[in-house]
mmCIF file of C-alpha atoms in Angstrom:
data_model
loop_
_atom_site.group_PDB
_atom_site.id
_atom_site.type_symbol
_atom_site.label_atom_id
_atom_site.label_comp_id
_atom_site.label_asym_id
_atom_site.label_seq_id
_atom_site.Cartn_x
_atom_site.Cartn_y
_atom_site.Cartn_z
ATOM 1 C CA MET A 8 -20.974 20.374 -24.571
ATOM 2 C CA SER A 9 -18.667 19.503 -21.330
ATOM 3 C CA GLN A 10 -15.677 17.255 -22.941
ATOM 4 C CA LEU A 11 -17.257 14.841 -20.465
ATOM 5 C CA GLU A 12 -20.308 15.129 -22.417
ATOM 6 C CA ASN A 13 -18.014 14.071 -25.618
ATOM 7 C CA ILE A 14 -16.768 10.753 -24.592
ATOM 8 C CA GLN A 15 -20.189 9.987 -22.839
ATOM 9 C CA ALA A 16 -21.503 10.565 -26.213
ATOM 10 C CA GLU A 17 -18.674 8.762 -28.165
ATOM 11 C CA TYR A 18 -18.853 6.259 -25.604
ATOM 12 C CA GLU A 19 -22.264 5.474 -26.287
ATOM 13 C CA LYS A 20 -21.794 4.675 -29.249
ATOM 14 C CA PHE A 21 -18.562 3.250 -29.488
ATOM 15 C CA PRO A 22 -19.510 -0.633 -30.215
ATOM 16 C CA GLU A 23 -22.376 0.170 -32.950
ATOM 17 C CA ALA A 24 -18.761 0.528 -34.741
ATOM 18 C CA PHE A 25 -17.942 -3.719 -34.400
ATOM 19 C CA GLU A 26 -19.512 -6.439 -36.078
ATOM 20 C CA SER A 27 -17.461 -8.483 -33.772
ATOM 21 C CA VAL A 28 -16.249 -8.279 -30.082
ATOM 22 C CA ILE A 29 -12.588 -10.307 -28.659
ATOM 23 C CA ILE A 30 -14.138 -12.435 -26.071
ATOM 24 C CA SER A 31 -11.413 -13.478 -23.299
ATOM 25 C CA THR A 32 -12.103 -17.108 -21.657
ATOM 26 C CA VAL A 33 -10.463 -19.382 -19.013
ATOM 27 C CA SER A 34 -10.607 -23.360 -18.901
ATOM 28 C CA ALA A 35 -11.397 -25.317 -16.044
ATOM 29 C CA GLN A 36 -7.732 -25.709 -16.657
ATOM 30 C CA ALA A 37 -7.329 -21.846 -15.813
ATOM 31 C CA ILE A 38 -5.803 -21.711 -19.366
ATOM 32 C CA PRO A 39 -6.684 -18.689 -21.398
ATOM 33 C CA ASN A 40 -7.878 -18.583 -24.447
ATOM 34 C CA ALA A 41 -8.116 -15.575 -26.257
ATOM 35 C CA SER A 42 -10.952 -15.509 -29.812
ATOM 36 C CA TYR A 43 -13.580 -13.366 -31.008
ATOM 37 C CA ALA A 44 -17.620 -13.268 -31.560
ATOM 38 C CA PRO A 45 -19.730 -11.294 -33.750
ATOM 39 C CA PHE A 46 -22.437 -10.146 -31.622
ATOM 40 C CA VAL A 47 -25.664 -8.178 -30.868
ATOM 41 C CA MET A 48 -25.701 -5.319 -28.158
ATOM 42 C CA ASP A 49 -29.687 -4.490 -25.935
ATOM 43 C CA ASP A 50 -30.258 -1.136 -24.348
ATOM 44 C CA SER A 51 -28.440 -2.765 -21.026
ATOM 45 C CA LYS A 52 -25.367 -3.053 -22.732
ATOM 46 C CA ASN A 53 -25.907 -6.622 -22.482
ATOM 47 C CA ILE A 54 -24.123 -8.559 -25.101
ATOM 48 C CA TYR A 55 -25.109 -11.482 -27.294
ATOM 49 C CA ILE A 56 -22.740 -14.137 -29.111
ATOM 50 C CA TYR A 57 -23.571 -16.368 -31.623
ATOM 51 C CA VAL A 58 -20.996 -19.308 -31.720
ATOM 52 C CA SER A 59 -20.295 -22.760 -32.163
ATOM 53 C CA GLY A 60 -20.482 -25.927 -29.207
ATOM 54 C CA LEU A 61 -17.264 -27.220 -30.488
ATOM 55 C CA SER A 62 -15.333 -23.556 -30.177
ATOM 56 C CA THR A 63 -12.391 -23.955 -27.545
ATOM 57 C CA HIS A 64 -14.398 -20.039 -25.663
ATOM 58 C CA THR A 65 -17.317 -22.144 -25.721
ATOM 59 C CA LYS A 66 -16.206 -25.000 -24.009
ATOM 60 C CA ASN A 67 -14.303 -22.669 -21.427
ATOM 61 C CA ILE A 68 -18.036 -21.049 -20.887
ATOM 62 C CA TYR A 69 -19.521 -23.647 -19.427
ATOM 63 C CA ALA A 70 -15.976 -24.681 -17.474
ATOM 64 C CA ASN A 71 -15.762 -20.958 -16.272
ATOM 65 C CA PRO A 72 -18.754 -18.069 -16.813
ATOM 66 C CA HIS A 73 -16.630 -15.434 -16.361
ATOM 67 C CA VAL A 74 -15.711 -13.614 -20.071
ATOM 68 C CA SER A 75 -13.523 -10.434 -20.263
ATOM 69 C CA VAL A 76 -15.194 -8.126 -23.826
ATOM 70 C CA LEU A 77 -12.353 -5.808 -25.560
ATOM 71 C CA PHE A 78 -13.741 -3.580 -28.473
ATOM 72 C CA ILE A 79 -10.760 -1.678 -29.313
ATOM 73 C CA GLU A 80 -10.436 0.790 -32.116
ATOM 74 C CA ASP A 81 -8.107 -0.705 -35.700
ATOM 75 C CA GLU A 82 -4.644 0.651 -35.883
ATOM 76 C CA ALA A 83 -5.138 1.576 -39.129
ATOM 77 C CA LYS A 84 -6.717 4.506 -37.374
ATOM 78 C CA SER A 85 -5.017 5.195 -34.902
ATOM 79 C CA ASN A 86 -3.017 8.048 -34.320
ATOM 80 C CA LEU A 87 -0.901 6.491 -32.141
ATOM 81 C CA ILE A 88 -0.666 2.588 -31.390
ATOM 82 C CA PHE A 89 0.113 2.724 -27.563
ATOM 83 C CA ALA A 90 -3.445 4.859 -26.622
ATOM 84 C CA ARG A 91 -5.593 3.357 -28.724
ATOM 85 C CA ARG A 92 -9.389 3.954 -28.140
ATOM 86 C CA ARG A 93 -11.094 1.059 -27.030
ATOM 87 C CA LEU A 94 -13.505 -0.613 -24.256
ATOM 88 C CA SER A 95 -13.762 -3.694 -22.180
ATOM 89 C CA PHE A 96 -16.425 -5.360 -19.579
ATOM 90 C CA ASP A 97 -16.130 -7.865 -17.222
ATOM 91 C CA CYS A 98 -18.966 -9.940 -17.812
ATOM 92 C CA THR A 99 -20.735 -13.453 -16.324
ATOM 93 C CA ALA A 100 -22.400 -15.369 -19.532
ATOM 94 C CA THR A 101 -25.438 -17.704 -18.958
ATOM 95 C CA LEU A 102 -26.876 -19.468 -22.082
ATOM 96 C CA ILE A 103 -30.220 -18.673 -23.794
ATOM 97 C CA GLU A 104 -32.406 -21.782 -23.842
ATOM 98 C CA ARG A 105 -32.686 -22.378 -27.315
ATOM 99 C CA GLU A 106 -36.471 -21.827 -29.138
ATOM 100 C CA THR A 107 -37.607 -19.806 -26.305
ATOM 101 C CA ASP A 108 -39.349 -16.573 -26.753
ATOM 102 C CA LYS A 109 -35.685 -15.318 -26.157
ATOM 103 C CA TRP A 110 -33.418 -16.958 -28.099
ATOM 104 C CA ASN A 111 -36.322 -15.833 -30.837
ATOM 105 C CA GLN A 112 -36.065 -12.784 -30.272
ATOM 106 C CA ILE A 113 -31.951 -12.977 -30.308
ATOM 107 C CA VAL A 114 -31.623 -15.079 -33.249
ATOM 108 C CA GLU A 115 -33.904 -12.792 -35.594
ATOM 109 C CA GLN A 116 -31.296 -9.402 -34.307
ATOM 110 C CA PHE A 117 -28.631 -11.379 -35.488
ATOM 111 C CA GLN A 118 -30.463 -12.325 -38.215
ATOM 112 C CA GLY A 119 -31.309 -8.723 -38.731
ATOM 113 C CA ARG A 120 -27.206 -8.324 -38.531
ATOM 114 C CA PHE A 121 -25.544 -9.837 -40.462
ATOM 115 C CA GLY A 122 -28.525 -11.912 -42.844
ATOM 116 C CA GLU A 123 -28.566 -15.221 -43.788
ATOM 117 C CA ILE A 124 -25.060 -17.000 -42.616
ATOM 118 C CA VAL A 125 -28.054 -16.843 -39.260
ATOM 119 C CA GLU A 126 -30.443 -18.989 -41.249
ATOM 120 C CA VAL A 127 -28.062 -21.633 -41.603
ATOM 121 C CA LEU A 128 -26.474 -21.386 -38.078
ATOM 122 C CA ARG A 129 -29.845 -21.449 -36.479
ATOM 123 C CA GLY A 130 -30.116 -25.152 -38.165
ATOM 124 C CA LEU A 131 -26.542 -26.500 -36.810
ATOM 125 C CA SER A 132 -27.822 -27.567 -32.866
ATOM 126 C CA ASP A 133 -24.197 -27.168 -31.688
ATOM 127 C CA PHE A 134 -24.393 -23.431 -31.760
ATOM 128 C CA ARG A 135 -25.264 -21.375 -28.918
ATOM 129 C CA ILE A 136 -25.969 -17.792 -27.914
ATOM 130 C CA PHE A 137 -24.659 -16.326 -24.449
ATOM 131 C CA GLN A 138 -25.536 -13.488 -22.909
ATOM 132 C CA LEU A 139 -22.333 -11.218 -21.792
ATOM 133 C CA THR A 140 -24.122 -9.472 -19.224
ATOM 134 C CA PRO A 141 -21.296 -6.598 -18.034
ATOM 135 C CA SER A 142 -20.463 -6.585 -13.773
ATOM 136 C CA GLU A 143 -17.924 -3.237 -14.840
ATOM 137 C CA GLY A 144 -15.596 -1.988 -17.153
ATOM 138 C CA ARG A 145 -13.360 0.827 -18.401
ATOM 139 C CA PHE A 146 -13.597 3.367 -22.108
ATOM 140 C CA VAL A 147 -10.032 4.419 -22.858
ATOM 141 C CA VAL A 148 -9.877 7.426 -24.578
ATOM 142 C CA GLY A 149 -5.769 7.926 -24.529
ATOM 143 C CA PHE A 150 -3.119 8.430 -21.917
ATOM 144 C CA GLY A 151 -4.924 9.558 -18.966
ATOM 145 C CA ALA A 152 -8.013 9.279 -20.090
ATOM 146 C CA ALA A 153 -9.890 6.339 -18.742
ATOM 147 C CA TYR A 154 -13.430 6.329 -17.000
ATOM 148 C CA GLN A 155 -14.321 3.200 -14.847
ATOM 149 C CA ILE A 156 -17.973 1.781 -15.633
ATOM 150 C CA SER A 157 -20.040 0.691 -12.667
ATOM 151 C CA GLY A 158 -22.468 -2.656 -13.063
ATOM 152 C CA ASP A 159 -24.429 -0.384 -10.913
ATOM 153 C CA ASN A 160 -25.130 2.089 -13.536
ATOM 154 C CA LEU A 161 -23.038 1.122 -17.337
ATOM 155 C CA HIS A 162 -24.522 3.913 -18.528
ATOM 156 C CA GLN A 163 -22.196 6.366 -16.860
ATOM 157 C CA LEU A 164 -18.757 7.072 -17.236
ATOM 158 C CA VAL A 165 -16.373 8.204 -13.915
ATOM 159 C CA GLN A 166 -13.021 9.201 -14.968
ATOM 160 C CA ILE A 167 -9.694 7.483 -13.272
ATOM 161 C CA THR A 168 -7.803 10.183 -11.865
ATOM 162 C CA GLY A 169 -4.076 9.864 -12.305
ATOM 163 C CA ASP A 170 -3.723 9.916 -8.300
ATOM 164 C CA GLY A 171 -6.420 6.791 -7.849
ATOM 165 C CA ASP A 172 -9.266 8.869 -7.251
ATOM 166 C CA LYS A 173 -12.334 8.456 -9.138
ATOM 167 C CA LYS A 174 -14.430 11.785 -10.832
ATOM 168 C CA GLN A 175 -17.592 11.038 -10.795
ATOM 169 C CA GLY A 176 -18.667 12.226 -14.499
#
């Protein structure tokens, strides 16, 4: 397997190591907010978050559907704090309407992954499910090892070279 194939395989599995994702939102007044949410992901790399309508990030998503997400290697597992492995996506958030077939399917995935707490959340009317659809992203595996991810094909990494060019993988 080539180095790029190894990194491609690592990219495909990287989000599986996490139960939550860091989310960055912006309010109607352009004030940024960083938070996190438990998530499930589908095969198309759509990320689903199940969040309280009372939270700042949910209010921000209603005001501005552009969301950035970050999966980042645990500091304790990183060999070099300046080069932690990380995956980020620029996304657009869409509300999944309650009690639709899709909403029920996503809630079942949350319940399978996180257990009984989801049954409690299901009964709370302020909780919402948003689909975060990536338009592009970046996977960084170390110094000089960054890969662009395009919305055309979220499964294809393109290496970013030092001179600003991109090499197709």
